[in-house]
Amino acid sequence: IAVAAERSLSLLHDIEDAVNQQTAESHRLVAVLSEVAGGSRETLESAASVEDAAAALDALAGSLEDEARRFRMTSAAGKPALATAFES
C-alpha cells in the first residue's frame, strides 16, 4: 500500500507540474494573441489610410484629365493654350 501511495503521490506531482506548465503556456498564448490583435488593428488603420490616399489620387487624376481635355480643346480652337489656362 505504501508503494502504491507513493506512486499515486508521484503521479499527482507530475499532474500538478503539467498543469503549471499548461497555465504558463496559456499566459504566453494570451500575450501573443494580444500582440496579434494590436498588429491587426494597425494593419486595418493602414489599409484605411491607403484607401483614402487612393481615393484622393483618383480625384486628382480626374481633375488632371479635365485640365488636359480643356487644354486640347483650346489648342484645337486656335487659342493660345497658356492664355486660356490663366483665364480660369
PDB file of C-alpha atoms in Angstrom:
ATOM      1  CA  ILE A   1       0.000   0.000   0.000  1.00  0.00           C
ATOM      2  CA  ALA A   2       2.857   2.385   0.801  1.00  0.00           C
ATOM      3  CA  VAL A   3       4.403   1.814  -2.639  1.00  0.00           C
ATOM      4  CA  ALA A   4       1.059   2.464  -4.333  1.00  0.00           C
ATOM      5  CA  ALA A   5       0.511   5.594  -2.248  1.00  0.00           C
ATOM      6  CA  GLU A   6       3.994   6.846  -3.125  1.00  0.00           C
ATOM      7  CA  ARG A   7       3.344   6.138  -6.801  1.00  0.00           C
ATOM      8  CA  SER A   8      -0.004   7.990  -6.610  1.00  0.00           C
ATOM      9  CA  LEU A   9       1.683  10.935  -4.911  1.00  0.00           C
ATOM     10  CA  SER A  10       4.354  10.999  -7.619  1.00  0.00           C
ATOM     11  CA  LEU A  11       1.666  10.963 -10.314  1.00  0.00           C
ATOM     12  CA  LEU A  12      -0.164  13.810  -8.573  1.00  0.00           C
ATOM     13  CA  HIS A  13       3.056  15.866  -8.612  1.00  0.00           C
ATOM     14  CA  ASP A  14       3.512  15.074 -12.306  1.00  0.00           C
ATOM     15  CA  ILE A  15      -0.062  16.222 -12.977  1.00  0.00           C
ATOM     16  CA  GLU A  16       0.499  19.392 -10.938  1.00  0.00           C
ATOM     17  CA  ASP A  17       3.678  20.148 -12.915  1.00  0.00           C
ATOM     18  CA  ALA A  18       1.840  19.580 -16.201  1.00  0.00           C
ATOM     19  CA  VAL A  19      -0.989  21.888 -15.119  1.00  0.00           C
ATOM     20  CA  ASN A  20       1.507  24.582 -14.110  1.00  0.00           C
ATOM     21  CA  GLN A  21       3.288  24.289 -17.455  1.00  0.00           C
ATOM     22  CA  GLN A  22      -0.041  24.434 -19.283  1.00  0.00           C
ATOM     23  CA  THR A  23      -1.029  27.546 -17.334  1.00  0.00           C
ATOM     24  CA  ALA A  24       2.264  29.257 -18.203  1.00  0.00           C
ATOM     25  CA  GLU A  25       1.821  28.359 -21.877  1.00  0.00           C
ATOM     26  CA  SER A  26      -1.726  29.694 -21.798  1.00  0.00           C
ATOM     27  CA  HIS A  27      -0.499  33.011 -20.405  1.00  0.00           C
ATOM     28  CA  ARG A  28       2.139  33.217 -23.147  1.00  0.00           C
ATOM     29  CA  LEU A  29      -0.509  32.436 -25.763  1.00  0.00           C
ATOM     30  CA  VAL A  30      -2.761  35.215 -24.443  1.00  0.00           C
ATOM     31  CA  ALA A  31       0.174  37.651 -24.660  1.00  0.00           C
ATOM     32  CA  VAL A  32       0.941  36.623 -28.247  1.00  0.00           C
ATOM     33  CA  LEU A  33      -2.710  36.901 -29.248  1.00  0.00           C
ATOM     34  CA  SER A  34      -2.852  40.382 -27.732  1.00  0.00           C
ATOM     35  CA  GLU A  35       0.137  41.399 -29.857  1.00  0.00           C
ATOM     36  CA  VAL A  36      -1.505  39.943 -32.961  1.00  0.00           C
ATOM     37  CA  ALA A  37      -4.703  41.852 -32.205  1.00  0.00           C
ATOM     38  CA  GLY A  38      -2.714  45.090 -31.909  1.00  0.00           C
ATOM     39  CA  GLY A  39      -0.965  44.402 -35.204  1.00  0.00           C
ATOM     40  CA  SER A  40      -4.283  43.655 -36.858  1.00  0.00           C
ATOM     41  CA  ARG A  41      -5.694  46.995 -35.700  1.00  0.00           C
ATOM     42  CA  GLU A  42      -2.626  48.790 -37.081  1.00  0.00           C
ATOM     43  CA  THR A  43      -2.979  46.933 -40.388  1.00  0.00           C
ATOM     44  CA  LEU A  44      -6.637  47.906 -40.601  1.00  0.00           C
ATOM     45  CA  GLU A  45      -5.790  51.562 -39.917  1.00  0.00           C
ATOM     46  CA  SER A  46      -3.045  51.452 -42.568  1.00  0.00           C
ATOM     47  CA  ALA A  47      -5.431  49.911 -45.081  1.00  0.00           C
ATOM     48  CA  ALA A  48      -7.933  52.699 -44.414  1.00  0.00           C
ATOM     49  CA  SER A  49      -5.215  55.298 -44.958  1.00  0.00           C
ATOM     50  CA  VAL A  50      -4.192  53.667 -48.237  1.00  0.00           C
ATOM     51  CA  GLU A  51      -7.817  53.602 -49.333  1.00  0.00           C
ATOM     52  CA  ASP A  52      -8.176  57.315 -48.533  1.00  0.00           C
ATOM     53  CA  ALA A  53      -4.974  58.128 -50.418  1.00  0.00           C
ATOM     54  CA  ALA A  54      -6.127  56.092 -53.428  1.00  0.00           C
ATOM     55  CA  ALA A  55      -9.446  57.975 -53.472  1.00  0.00           C
ATOM     56  CA  ALA A  56      -7.602  61.312 -53.321  1.00  0.00           C
ATOM     57  CA  LEU A  57      -5.304  60.243 -56.164  1.00  0.00           C
ATOM     58  CA  ASP A  58      -8.311  59.152 -58.206  1.00  0.00           C
ATOM     59  CA  ALA A  59      -9.914  62.571 -57.711  1.00  0.00           C
ATOM     60  CA  LEU A  60      -6.683  64.318 -58.688  1.00  0.00           C
ATOM     61  CA  ALA A  61      -6.329  62.131 -61.772  1.00  0.00           C
ATOM     62  CA  GLY A  62      -9.857  63.069 -62.828  1.00  0.00           C
ATOM     63  CA  SER A  63      -9.058  66.737 -62.336  1.00  0.00           C
ATOM     64  CA  LEU A  64      -5.873  66.367 -64.378  1.00  0.00           C
ATOM     65  CA  GLU A  65      -7.801  64.636 -67.158  1.00  0.00           C
ATOM     66  CA  ASP A  66     -10.293  67.514 -67.179  1.00  0.00           C
ATOM     67  CA  GLU A  67      -7.464  70.048 -67.426  1.00  0.00           C
ATOM     68  CA  ALA A  68      -5.826  68.108 -70.258  1.00  0.00           C
ATOM     69  CA  ARG A  69      -9.153  67.912 -72.096  1.00  0.00           C
ATOM     70  CA  ARG A  70      -9.655  71.701 -71.742  1.00  0.00           C
ATOM     71  CA  PHE A  71      -6.080  72.270 -72.916  1.00  0.00           C
ATOM     72  CA  ARG A  72      -6.657  70.136 -76.024  1.00  0.00           C
ATOM     73  CA  MET A  73      -9.956  71.891 -76.763  1.00  0.00           C
ATOM     74  CA  THR A  74      -8.441  75.367 -76.533  1.00  0.00           C
ATOM     75  CA  SER A  75      -5.456  74.281 -78.614  1.00  0.00           C
ATOM     76  CA  ALA A  76      -7.767  72.845 -81.255  1.00  0.00           C
ATOM     77  CA  ALA A  77      -9.799  76.083 -81.275  1.00  0.00           C
ATOM     78  CA  GLY A  78      -6.681  78.041 -82.157  1.00  0.00           C
ATOM     79  CA  LYS A  79      -6.414  79.967 -78.900  1.00  0.00           C
ATOM     80  CA  PRO A  80      -3.052  80.153 -77.181  1.00  0.00           C
ATOM     81  CA  ALA A  81      -3.232  77.403 -74.558  1.00  0.00           C
ATOM     82  CA  LEU A  82      -1.314  79.302 -71.879  1.00  0.00           C
ATOM     83  CA  ALA A  83      -3.510  82.375 -72.198  1.00  0.00           C
ATOM     84  CA  THR A  84      -6.690  80.357 -71.663  1.00  0.00           C
ATOM     85  CA  ALA A  85      -5.154  78.449 -68.779  1.00  0.00           C
ATOM     86  CA  PHE A  86      -4.847  81.673 -66.812  1.00  0.00           C
ATOM     87  CA  GLU A  87      -8.427  82.730 -67.601  1.00  0.00           C
ATOM     88  CA  SER A  88      -9.979  80.075 -65.340  1.00  0.00           C
TER      89      SER A  88
END
